[in-house]
């Protein structure tokens, strides 16, 4: 109800009886205007808003994505997430039990990653003014070793992929088009905090990392090629795509390279770190693979070599994903 | 068996590549009629596997590419009405009309919905009884049966608020129109398999005979296309001009009789103005008189004053196979998939979009 966002008794009840209980920790329960934190050294700070449809999908929900999204953004620059904020914009009429499910899921991910939700905000807007629920999370993390950034990209670097691609995008698409694909197709939504920490522990110094969310693998590699100006060569046969994702792509005329992921990331490492990095990645996902390398040529292109030896350009995705006609 | 991987088998593709290169004696200009083939050829880099004697020419078989501006303008006029929900198939949203596109209009608040299945219109019509639902129907023989099926359901369920703006076209008519143009140099054709699933491969028999050109009805996987190209090379060497049914796993000579019967119950041939090709006699479909009460062009005011095509755009030449996308001065500059000027840049199956996406320059 709108009164849940009105600043009065109902709002206090929603915050104290539901939100504080779910995110319970000593910093949040101080109820100060700002959270008082203990941090030192180099920090990373990130924010993201989540407006996913559907809210619940096979392999996760919006709460899981809202937690993983920001935790992963921090992990990709080599930071260990410590604290998160959680701001909610809720449409009047959105069921409390669904809100509870979403927040419990968000809290579960944070707990498993040793991350605390320390501040937040709740607004309720009239029906029709937002789509059920929008979540914003911001996060602060401590740099584990050295910060990882796009500046690390250089010729000779090996490009690794932490798992198979396109599962999250395919799940969302199948849900939107009301395709009944059973439980086989599952989002890859997960936290990358642990795998990144393991990489550093194993002595791997990542040159660059990026989770392949909206725009998928293709968007990440094109961004890297554009920023570094170097060509990137990847080989189709080493990029893992599940049969279910391949099937959805065939049906709709999409490319798995362009579909979103929520727990798969791309990693550039020095050639000497390649095997060590792969070993760590495969502990978390057996589909992790070496997919290519950064070339010396400076044309900012992503070149995809297929199994027949033909080379094509992998363009960055453009516009909204629309199914083909026939 | 996944029904995908078997038709992308590396060893078989490379073996076919060797045979095509070895057996190609003369230059062979092959027009792939359908944009789906163009997309597959570019996506899998097949041009690089067939040797330099084979030249692929991209034909007029993309329903988005051939849609004239006036028809888009009509859709835009209908969708601008407050009492209308306009439904269509996805790619159509991006095609530029004279002043705007359906996608831009949707951004301004018009109720325009991209469907995967036309039958979704039934649900939309029943849930919005105070609105007129207009299905902007597009496509070749592949999508016409779906529209006919939707019409059948509309009649059966006596739905009063669902109307049809029909833009269905057929494959054989433009192929003949292109071959009647003496400046066009085409030696052989790849026919789209999904069209022949409906029509059968018999639709090409007279064309092959009249113009003395071999035609291979081909699937869209790399193995299908390579096998079809090899057949066309061998027919060229033997001096034959048969219709080769490469897609015999699904396509028969007569096709899907039930679908054909459904189409002819609701539609009859009419002239259609093809973007870039002009008016081609009996190349389109219109609703039969008996069901004209379902025709949105009769029910609503569809009069528009459409602007001429951009002079810089050479989509017409590309659709005739007389030019390649790179020959266009605005290709990849003023005209990109994000801001298409010509329709060949709109759909992922358009020749320009396929070139832009996979091969902006030779690698």
mmCIF file of N, CA, C and O in Angstrom, chain A residues 221-313:
data_model
loop_
_atom_site.group_PDB
_atom_site.id
_atom_site.type_symbol
_atom_site.label_atom_id
_atom_site.label_comp_id
_atom_site.label_asym_id
_atom_site.label_seq_id
_atom_site.Cartn_x
_atom_site.Cartn_y
_atom_site.Cartn_z
ATOM 1 N N UNK A 221 33.943 -7.973 -24.948
ATOM 2 C CA UNK A 221 35.135 -8.031 -25.806
ATOM 3 C C UNK A 221 35.238 -6.797 -26.701
ATOM 4 O O UNK A 221 36.332 -6.280 -26.938
ATOM 5 N N UNK A 222 34.108 -6.318 -27.180
ATOM 6 C CA UNK A 222 34.149 -5.113 -28.015
ATOM 7 C C UNK A 222 34.558 -3.886 -27.206
ATOM 8 O O UNK A 222 35.266 -3.013 -27.707
ATOM 9 N N UNK A 223 34.131 -3.851 -25.952
ATOM 10 C CA UNK A 223 34.523 -2.742 -25.086
ATOM 11 C C UNK A 223 36.041 -2.801 -24.861
ATOM 12 O O UNK A 223 36.730 -1.778 -24.918
ATOM 13 N N UNK A 224 36.548 -3.993 -24.646
ATOM 14 C CA UNK A 224 37.988 -4.159 -24.440
ATOM 15 C C UNK A 224 38.778 -3.767 -25.684
ATOM 16 O O UNK A 224 39.802 -3.085 -25.599
ATOM 17 N N UNK A 225 38.277 -4.219 -26.837
ATOM 18 C CA UNK A 225 38.982 -3.920 -28.089
ATOM 19 C C UNK A 225 38.966 -2.416 -28.362
ATOM 20 O O UNK A 225 39.970 -1.832 -28.786
ATOM 21 N N UNK A 226 37.826 -1.799 -28.085
ATOM 22 C CA UNK A 226 37.689 -0.366 -28.339
ATOM 23 C C UNK A 226 38.592 0.431 -27.397
ATOM 24 O O UNK A 226 39.284 1.363 -27.817
ATOM 25 N N UNK A 227 38.606 0.042 -26.135
ATOM 26 C CA UNK A 227 39.402 0.782 -25.144
ATOM 27 C C UNK A 227 40.895 0.612 -25.397
ATOM 28 O O UNK A 227 41.666 1.572 -25.385
ATOM 29 N N UNK A 228 41.301 -0.642 -25.633
ATOM 30 C CA UNK A 228 42.750 -0.914 -25.760
ATOM 31 C C UNK A 228 43.262 -0.617 -27.171
ATOM 32 O O UNK A 228 44.458 -0.485 -27.372
ATOM 33 N N UNK A 229 42.345 -0.579 -28.137
ATOM 34 C CA UNK A 229 42.628 -0.422 -29.570
ATOM 35 C C UNK A 229 43.191 -1.692 -30.198
ATOM 36 O O UNK A 229 43.394 -1.764 -31.393
ATOM 37 N N UNK A 230 43.499 -2.711 -29.403
ATOM 38 C CA UNK A 230 44.053 -3.944 -29.973
ATOM 39 C C UNK A 230 42.939 -4.849 -30.506
ATOM 40 O O UNK A 230 41.820 -4.820 -30.006
ATOM 41 N N UNK A 231 43.274 -5.667 -31.530
ATOM 42 C CA UNK A 231 42.347 -6.693 -32.002
ATOM 43 C C UNK A 231 42.323 -7.836 -30.987
ATOM 44 O O UNK A 231 43.336 -8.123 -30.346
ATOM 45 N N UNK A 232 41.167 -8.457 -30.882
ATOM 46 C CA UNK A 232 41.047 -9.638 -30.022
ATOM 47 C C UNK A 232 40.586 -10.802 -30.888
ATOM 48 O O UNK A 232 39.619 -10.666 -31.641
ATOM 49 N N UNK A 233 41.306 -11.920 -30.811
ATOM 50 C CA UNK A 233 40.930 -13.110 -31.591
ATOM 51 C C UNK A 233 40.371 -14.153 -30.636
ATOM 52 O O UNK A 233 41.035 -14.529 -29.666
ATOM 53 N N UNK A 234 39.149 -14.616 -30.913
ATOM 54 C CA UNK A 234 38.601 -15.701 -30.086
ATOM 55 C C UNK A 234 38.161 -16.848 -30.988
ATOM 56 O O UNK A 234 37.838 -16.646 -32.157
ATOM 57 N N UNK A 235 38.149 -18.049 -30.411
ATOM 58 C CA UNK A 235 37.808 -19.228 -31.214
ATOM 59 C C UNK A 235 36.483 -19.827 -30.732
ATOM 60 O O UNK A 235 36.345 -20.190 -29.565
ATOM 61 N N UNK A 236 35.575 -19.876 -31.695
ATOM 62 C CA UNK A 236 34.220 -20.358 -31.481
ATOM 63 C C UNK A 236 34.174 -21.700 -30.753
ATOM 64 O O UNK A 236 33.386 -21.905 -29.834
ATOM 65 N N UNK A 237 35.066 -22.620 -31.142
ATOM 66 C CA UNK A 237 34.964 -23.987 -30.625
ATOM 67 C C UNK A 237 35.250 -24.082 -29.125
ATOM 68 O O UNK A 237 34.889 -25.062 -28.484
ATOM 69 N N UNK A 238 35.896 -23.073 -28.556
ATOM 70 C CA UNK A 238 36.214 -23.135 -27.122
ATOM 71 C C UNK A 238 35.197 -22.399 -26.248
ATOM 72 O O UNK A 238 35.310 -22.379 -25.033
ATOM 73 N N UNK A 239 34.247 -21.754 -26.886
ATOM 74 C CA UNK A 239 33.218 -21.021 -26.132
ATOM 75 C C UNK A 239 32.052 -21.971 -25.885
ATOM 76 O O UNK A 239 31.406 -22.436 -26.825
ATOM 77 N N UNK A 240 31.810 -22.274 -24.627
ATOM 78 C CA UNK A 240 30.792 -23.282 -24.307
ATOM 79 C C UNK A 240 29.388 -22.666 -24.290
ATOM 80 O O UNK A 240 29.160 -21.630 -23.671
ATOM 81 N N UNK A 241 28.497 -23.342 -24.997
ATOM 82 C CA UNK A 241 27.088 -22.931 -25.020
ATOM 83 C C UNK A 241 26.259 -24.182 -24.763
ATOM 84 O O UNK A 241 26.444 -25.192 -25.458
ATOM 85 N N UNK A 242 25.392 -24.155 -23.767
ATOM 86 C CA UNK A 242 24.602 -25.362 -23.472
ATOM 87 C C UNK A 242 23.610 -25.620 -24.611
ATOM 88 O O UNK A 242 23.235 -24.701 -25.347
ATOM 89 N N UNK A 243 23.187 -26.871 -24.729
ATOM 90 C CA UNK A 243 22.217 -27.229 -25.785
ATOM 91 C C UNK A 243 20.938 -26.417 -25.643
ATOM 92 O O UNK A 243 20.330 -26.023 -26.632
ATOM 93 N N UNK A 244 20.530 -26.162 -24.378
ATOM 94 C CA UNK A 244 19.276 -25.423 -24.162
ATOM 95 C C UNK A 244 19.398 -23.987 -24.688
ATOM 96 O O UNK A 244 18.495 -23.477 -25.340
ATOM 97 N N UNK A 245 20.543 -23.361 -24.390
ATOM 98 C CA UNK A 245 20.740 -21.981 -24.858
ATOM 99 C C UNK A 245 20.840 -21.962 -26.386
ATOM 100 O O UNK A 245 20.225 -21.115 -27.047
ATOM 101 N N UNK A 246 21.578 -22.928 -26.926
ATOM 102 C CA UNK A 246 21.708 -22.994 -28.393
ATOM 103 C C UNK A 246 20.325 -23.154 -29.025
ATOM 104 O O UNK A 246 20.014 -22.534 -30.044
ATOM 105 N N UNK A 247 19.481 -23.955 -28.391
ATOM 106 C CA UNK A 247 18.124 -24.191 -28.908
ATOM 107 C C UNK A 247 17.303 -22.917 -28.903
ATOM 108 O O UNK A 247 16.636 -22.594 -29.894
ATOM 109 N N UNK A 248 17.342 -22.180 -27.794
ATOM 110 C CA UNK A 248 16.582 -20.922 -27.701
ATOM 111 C C UNK A 248 17.080 -19.942 -28.768
ATOM 112 O O UNK A 248 16.290 -19.266 -29.437
ATOM 113 N N UNK A 249 18.399 -19.895 -28.945
ATOM 114 C CA UNK A 249 18.973 -18.982 -29.949
ATOM 115 C C UNK A 249 18.505 -19.347 -31.354
ATOM 116 O O UNK A 249 18.170 -18.479 -32.155
ATOM 117 N N UNK A 250 18.473 -20.646 -31.650
ATOM 118 C CA UNK A 250 18.013 -21.074 -32.976
ATOM 119 C C UNK A 250 16.555 -20.675 -33.179
ATOM 120 O O UNK A 250 16.164 -20.218 -34.242
ATOM 121 N N UNK A 251 15.771 -20.851 -32.129
ATOM 122 C CA UNK A 251 14.337 -20.582 -32.213
ATOM 123 C C UNK A 251 14.058 -19.103 -32.480
ATOM 124 O O UNK A 251 13.208 -18.741 -33.276
ATOM 125 N N UNK A 252 14.802 -18.237 -31.791
ATOM 126 C CA UNK A 252 14.515 -16.799 -31.879
ATOM 127 C C UNK A 252 15.436 -16.051 -32.843
ATOM 128 O O UNK A 252 15.224 -14.881 -33.120
ATOM 129 N N UNK A 253 16.490 -16.708 -33.296
ATOM 130 C CA UNK A 253 17.426 -16.021 -34.174
ATOM 131 C C UNK A 253 18.401 -15.139 -33.416
ATOM 132 O O UNK A 253 18.837 -14.109 -33.929
ATOM 133 N N UNK A 254 18.746 -15.516 -32.192
ATOM 134 C CA UNK A 254 19.711 -14.741 -31.407
ATOM 135 C C UNK A 254 21.072 -15.406 -31.418
ATOM 136 O O UNK A 254 21.203 -16.574 -31.783
ATOM 137 N N UNK A 255 22.087 -14.646 -30.972
ATOM 138 C CA UNK A 255 23.431 -15.199 -30.842
ATOM 139 C C UNK A 255 23.740 -15.355 -29.360
ATOM 140 O O UNK A 255 23.537 -14.406 -28.588
ATOM 141 N N UNK A 256 24.267 -16.512 -28.946
ATOM 142 C CA UNK A 256 24.585 -16.687 -27.520
ATOM 143 C C UNK A 256 25.601 -15.661 -27.010
ATOM 144 O O UNK A 256 25.572 -15.297 -25.843
ATOM 145 N N UNK A 257 26.458 -15.166 -27.914
ATOM 146 C CA UNK A 257 27.468 -14.169 -27.518
ATOM 147 C C UNK A 257 26.833 -12.871 -27.041
ATOM 148 O O UNK A 257 27.468 -12.083 -26.364
ATOM 149 N N UNK A 258 25.594 -12.640 -27.461
ATOM 150 C CA UNK A 258 24.948 -11.368 -27.131
ATOM 151 C C UNK A 258 23.989 -11.485 -25.950
ATOM 152 O O UNK A 258 23.433 -10.489 -25.499
ATOM 153 N N UNK A 259 23.774 -12.709 -25.480
ATOM 154 C CA UNK A 259 22.828 -12.886 -24.378
ATOM 155 C C UNK A 259 23.497 -12.597 -23.036
ATOM 156 O O UNK A 259 24.684 -12.858 -22.851
ATOM 157 N N UNK A 260 22.692 -12.108 -22.098
ATOM 158 C CA UNK A 260 23.219 -11.715 -20.782
ATOM 159 C C UNK A 260 23.627 -12.921 -19.941
ATOM 160 O O UNK A 260 23.081 -14.013 -20.075
ATOM 161 N N UNK A 261 24.621 -12.681 -19.097
ATOM 162 C CA UNK A 261 25.047 -13.655 -18.086
ATOM 163 C C UNK A 261 24.999 -12.933 -16.754
ATOM 164 O O UNK A 261 25.169 -11.721 -16.695
ATOM 165 N N UNK A 262 24.809 -13.674 -15.676
ATOM 166 C CA UNK A 262 24.821 -13.027 -14.352
ATOM 167 C C UNK A 262 25.791 -13.705 -13.400
ATOM 168 O O UNK A 262 25.751 -13.457 -12.204
ATOM 169 N N UNK A 263 26.659 -14.571 -13.927
ATOM 170 C CA UNK A 263 27.644 -15.211 -13.054
ATOM 171 C C UNK A 263 28.815 -15.739 -13.858
ATOM 172 O O UNK A 263 29.578 -16.583 -13.384
ATOM 173 N N UNK A 264 28.938 -15.249 -15.078
ATOM 174 C CA UNK A 264 30.036 -15.684 -15.945
ATOM 175 C C UNK A 264 30.866 -14.447 -16.265
ATOM 176 O O UNK A 264 30.300 -13.405 -16.580
ATOM 177 N N UNK A 265 32.188 -14.591 -16.160
ATOM 178 C CA UNK A 265 33.009 -13.413 -16.429
ATOM 179 C C UNK A 265 34.160 -13.723 -17.382
ATOM 180 O O UNK A 265 34.543 -14.870 -17.584
ATOM 181 N N UNK A 266 34.661 -12.658 -17.971
ATOM 182 C CA UNK A 266 35.767 -12.755 -18.924
ATOM 183 C C UNK A 266 37.013 -12.238 -18.212
ATOM 184 O O UNK A 266 36.937 -11.279 -17.444
ATOM 185 N N UNK A 267 38.124 -12.888 -18.489
ATOM 186 C CA UNK A 267 39.342 -12.590 -17.746
ATOM 187 C C UNK A 267 40.512 -12.526 -18.721
ATOM 188 O O UNK A 267 40.653 -13.404 -19.567
ATOM 189 N N UNK A 268 41.308 -11.474 -18.622
ATOM 190 C CA UNK A 268 42.542 -11.415 -19.416
ATOM 191 C C UNK A 268 43.710 -11.628 -18.463
ATOM 192 O O UNK A 268 43.780 -10.980 -17.410
ATOM 193 N N UNK A 269 44.585 -12.577 -18.801
ATOM 194 C CA UNK A 269 45.748 -12.835 -17.937
ATOM 195 C C UNK A 269 47.016 -12.914 -18.775
ATOM 196 O O UNK A 269 46.962 -13.195 -19.980
ATOM 197 N N UNK A 270 48.112 -12.697 -18.129
ATOM 198 C CA UNK A 270 49.402 -12.881 -18.759
ATOM 199 C C UNK A 270 49.539 -14.353 -19.148
ATOM 200 O O UNK A 270 49.014 -15.226 -18.448
ATOM 201 N N UNK A 271 50.242 -14.646 -20.250
ATOM 202 C CA UNK A 271 50.378 -16.033 -20.713
ATOM 203 C C UNK A 271 50.914 -16.939 -19.596
ATOM 204 O O UNK A 271 50.492 -18.090 -19.463
ATOM 205 N N UNK A 272 51.797 -16.413 -18.738
ATOM 206 C CA UNK A 272 52.382 -17.268 -17.687
ATOM 207 C C UNK A 272 51.341 -17.648 -16.606
ATOM 208 O O UNK A 272 51.514 -18.623 -15.889
ATOM 209 N N UNK A 273 50.258 -16.882 -16.514
ATOM 210 C CA UNK A 273 49.223 -17.172 -15.507
ATOM 211 C C UNK A 273 48.074 -18.029 -16.043
ATOM 212 O O UNK A 273 47.167 -18.395 -15.290
ATOM 213 N N UNK A 274 48.135 -18.316 -17.351
ATOM 214 C CA UNK A 274 46.983 -18.952 -18.007
ATOM 215 C C UNK A 274 46.566 -20.274 -17.326
ATOM 216 O O UNK A 274 45.404 -20.445 -16.958
ATOM 217 N N UNK A 275 47.517 -21.175 -17.136
ATOM 218 C CA UNK A 275 47.166 -22.497 -16.600
ATOM 219 C C UNK A 275 46.681 -22.415 -15.163
ATOM 220 O O UNK A 275 45.707 -23.061 -14.780
ATOM 221 N N UNK A 276 47.372 -21.574 -14.382
ATOM 222 C CA UNK A 276 46.994 -21.422 -12.973
ATOM 223 C C UNK A 276 45.563 -20.865 -12.882
ATOM 224 O O UNK A 276 44.744 -21.334 -12.099
ATOM 225 N N UNK A 277 45.291 -19.864 -13.706
ATOM 226 C CA UNK A 277 43.965 -19.234 -13.686
ATOM 227 C C UNK A 277 42.888 -20.232 -14.097
ATOM 228 O O UNK A 277 41.829 -20.326 -13.460
ATOM 229 N N UNK A 278 43.177 -20.989 -15.150
ATOM 230 C CA UNK A 278 42.197 -21.972 -15.630
ATOM 231 C C UNK A 278 41.897 -23.016 -14.563
ATOM 232 O O UNK A 278 40.747 -23.426 -14.374
ATOM 233 N N UNK A 279 42.949 -23.424 -13.867
ATOM 234 C CA UNK A 279 42.787 -24.420 -12.801
ATOM 235 C C UNK A 279 41.826 -23.897 -11.727
ATOM 236 O O UNK A 279 40.924 -24.615 -11.288
ATOM 237 N N UNK A 280 42.007 -22.641 -11.338
ATOM 238 C CA UNK A 280 41.113 -22.054 -10.324
ATOM 239 C C UNK A 280 39.687 -21.954 -10.874
ATOM 240 O O UNK A 280 38.723 -22.368 -10.227
ATOM 241 N N UNK A 281 39.566 -21.408 -12.087
ATOM 242 C CA UNK A 281 38.227 -21.225 -12.675
ATOM 243 C C UNK A 281 37.486 -22.558 -12.769
ATOM 244 O O UNK A 281 36.290 -22.639 -12.505
ATOM 245 N N UNK A 282 38.219 -23.614 -13.121
ATOM 246 C CA UNK A 282 37.556 -24.913 -13.320
ATOM 247 C C UNK A 282 37.134 -25.562 -12.009
ATOM 248 O O UNK A 282 36.284 -26.452 -12.014
ATOM 249 N N UNK A 283 37.717 -25.104 -10.901
ATOM 250 C CA UNK A 283 37.254 -25.604 -9.596
ATOM 251 C C UNK A 283 35.815 -25.137 -9.361
ATOM 252 O O UNK A 283 35.046 -25.767 -8.664
ATOM 253 N N UNK A 284 35.467 -23.998 -9.937
ATOM 254 C CA UNK A 284 34.130 -23.426 -9.743
ATOM 255 C C UNK A 284 33.180 -23.778 -10.891
ATOM 256 O O UNK A 284 31.973 -23.791 -10.715
ATOM 257 N N UNK A 285 33.726 -24.001 -12.066
ATOM 258 C CA UNK A 285 32.882 -24.313 -13.225
ATOM 259 C C UNK A 285 33.722 -25.072 -14.259
ATOM 260 O O UNK A 285 34.688 -24.527 -14.801
ATOM 261 N N UNK A 286 33.316 -26.311 -14.516
ATOM 262 C CA UNK A 286 34.111 -27.150 -15.434
ATOM 263 C C UNK A 286 34.071 -26.625 -16.875
ATOM 264 O O UNK A 286 34.859 -27.047 -17.713
ATOM 265 N N UNK A 287 33.116 -25.714 -17.159
ATOM 266 C CA UNK A 287 33.033 -25.165 -18.520
ATOM 267 C C UNK A 287 34.012 -24.015 -18.771
ATOM 268 O O UNK A 287 34.063 -23.473 -19.881
ATOM 269 N N UNK A 288 34.782 -23.634 -17.724
ATOM 270 C CA UNK A 288 35.736 -22.527 -17.912
ATOM 271 C C UNK A 288 36.740 -22.907 -19.005
ATOM 272 O O UNK A 288 37.145 -24.062 -19.115
ATOM 273 N N UNK A 289 37.112 -21.921 -19.825
ATOM 274 C CA UNK A 289 38.011 -22.257 -20.937
ATOM 275 C C UNK A 289 38.838 -21.060 -21.401
ATOM 276 O O UNK A 289 38.487 -19.905 -21.140
ATOM 277 N N UNK A 290 39.919 -21.408 -22.106
ATOM 278 C CA UNK A 290 40.727 -20.394 -22.785
ATOM 279 C C UNK A 290 40.059 -20.165 -24.129
ATOM 280 O O UNK A 290 39.878 -21.108 -24.903
ATOM 281 N N UNK A 291 39.663 -18.931 -24.414
ATOM 282 C CA UNK A 291 38.928 -18.724 -25.679
ATOM 283 C C UNK A 291 39.695 -17.904 -26.710
ATOM 284 O O UNK A 291 39.294 -17.828 -27.858
ATOM 285 N N UNK A 292 40.786 -17.291 -26.308
ATOM 286 C CA UNK A 292 41.512 -16.512 -27.322
ATOM 287 C C UNK A 292 42.601 -15.648 -26.733
ATOM 288 O O UNK A 292 43.050 -15.879 -25.604
ATOM 289 N N UNK A 293 43.007 -14.653 -27.499
ATOM 290 C CA UNK A 293 44.081 -13.782 -27.020
ATOM 291 C C UNK A 293 43.983 -12.388 -27.635
ATOM 292 O O UNK A 293 43.261 -12.166 -28.609
ATOM 293 N N UNK A 294 44.750 -11.475 -27.051
ATOM 294 C CA UNK A 294 44.805 -10.108 -27.589
ATOM 295 C C UNK A 294 45.950 -10.061 -28.595
ATOM 296 O O UNK A 294 47.072 -10.514 -28.300
ATOM 297 N N UNK A 295 45.643 -9.549 -29.794
ATOM 298 C CA UNK A 295 46.653 -9.501 -30.865
ATOM 299 C C UNK A 295 47.405 -8.166 -30.842
ATOM 300 O O UNK A 295 47.023 -7.250 -30.119
ATOM 301 N N UNK A 296 48.446 -8.098 -31.686
ATOM 302 C CA UNK A 296 49.239 -6.858 -31.733
ATOM 303 C C UNK A 296 48.568 -5.769 -32.586
ATOM 304 O O UNK A 296 48.790 -4.585 -32.387
ATOM 305 N N UNK A 297 47.772 -6.224 -33.584
ATOM 306 C CA UNK A 297 47.170 -5.256 -34.514
ATOM 307 C C UNK A 297 46.256 -4.279 -33.778
ATOM 308 O O UNK A 297 45.490 -4.680 -32.906
ATOM 309 N N UNK A 298 46.325 -3.023 -34.186
ATOM 310 C CA UNK A 298 45.520 -2.013 -33.484
ATOM 311 C C UNK A 298 44.364 -1.531 -34.344
ATOM 312 O O UNK A 298 44.379 -0.429 -34.878
ATOM 313 N N UNK A 299 43.348 -2.395 -34.512
ATOM 314 C CA UNK A 299 42.161 -2.011 -35.279
ATOM 315 C C UNK A 299 40.889 -2.041 -34.439
ATOM 316 O O UNK A 299 39.794 -1.872 -34.959
ATOM 317 N N UNK A 300 41.027 -2.329 -33.161
ATOM 318 C CA UNK A 300 39.869 -2.399 -32.235
ATOM 319 C C UNK A 300 38.794 -3.389 -32.675
ATOM 320 O O UNK A 300 37.608 -3.134 -32.507
ATOM 321 N N UNK A 301 39.223 -4.506 -33.266
ATOM 322 C CA UNK A 301 38.218 -5.461 -33.758
ATOM 323 C C UNK A 301 38.182 -6.704 -32.870
ATOM 324 O O UNK A 301 39.198 -7.109 -32.311
ATOM 325 N N UNK A 302 36.996 -7.311 -32.804
ATOM 326 C CA UNK A 302 36.911 -8.633 -32.184
ATOM 327 C C UNK A 302 36.685 -9.619 -33.318
ATOM 328 O O UNK A 302 35.697 -9.526 -34.044
ATOM 329 N N UNK A 303 37.641 -10.537 -33.486
ATOM 330 C CA UNK A 303 37.573 -11.483 -34.598
ATOM 331 C C UNK A 303 37.223 -12.864 -34.043
ATOM 332 O O UNK A 303 37.867 -13.349 -33.113
ATOM 333 N N UNK A 304 36.182 -13.432 -34.629
ATOM 334 C CA UNK A 304 35.732 -14.754 -34.186
ATOM 335 C C UNK A 304 36.118 -15.776 -35.250
ATOM 336 O O UNK A 304 35.701 -15.670 -36.400
ATOM 337 N N UNK A 305 36.931 -16.746 -34.857
ATOM 338 C CA UNK A 305 37.316 -17.790 -35.823
ATOM 339 C C UNK A 305 36.442 -19.010 -35.571
ATOM 340 O O UNK A 305 36.363 -19.503 -34.442
ATOM 341 N N UNK A 306 35.757 -19.491 -36.610
ATOM 342 C CA UNK A 306 34.905 -20.654 -36.397
ATOM 343 C C UNK A 306 35.666 -21.957 -36.649
ATOM 344 O O UNK A 306 36.831 -21.937 -37.057
ATOM 345 N N UNK A 307 34.984 -23.072 -36.401
ATOM 346 C CA UNK A 307 35.697 -24.362 -36.469
ATOM 347 C C UNK A 307 36.163 -24.697 -37.876
ATOM 348 O O UNK A 307 37.021 -25.541 -38.061
ATOM 349 N N UNK A 308 35.586 -24.028 -38.869
ATOM 350 C CA UNK A 308 36.023 -24.309 -40.249
ATOM 351 C C UNK A 308 37.211 -23.441 -40.634
ATOM 352 O O UNK A 308 37.684 -23.486 -41.765
ATOM 353 N N UNK A 309 37.651 -22.599 -39.718
ATOM 354 C CA UNK A 309 38.802 -21.751 -40.010
ATOM 355 C C UNK A 309 38.416 -20.390 -40.552
ATOM 356 O O UNK A 309 39.265 -19.513 -40.706
ATOM 357 N N UNK A 310 37.135 -20.174 -40.853
ATOM 358 C CA UNK A 310 36.703 -18.862 -41.356
ATOM 359 C C UNK A 310 36.699 -17.849 -40.215
ATOM 360 O O UNK A 310 36.402 -18.196 -39.073
ATOM 361 N N UNK A 311 37.014 -16.613 -40.569
ATOM 362 C CA UNK A 311 37.008 -15.566 -39.549
ATOM 363 C C UNK A 311 35.929 -14.534 -39.875
ATOM 364 O O UNK A 311 35.815 -14.095 -41.011
ATOM 365 N N UNK A 312 35.175 -14.176 -38.833
ATOM 366 C CA UNK A 312 34.184 -13.110 -39.010
ATOM 367 C C UNK A 312 34.367 -12.108 -37.877
ATOM 368 O O UNK A 312 35.041 -12.394 -36.893
ATOM 369 N N UNK A 313 33.778 -10.940 -38.051
ATOM 370 C CA UNK A 313 33.845 -9.954 -36.982
ATOM 371 C C UNK A 313 32.716 -10.203 -35.989
ATOM 372 O O UNK A 313 31.591 -10.501 -36.385
#
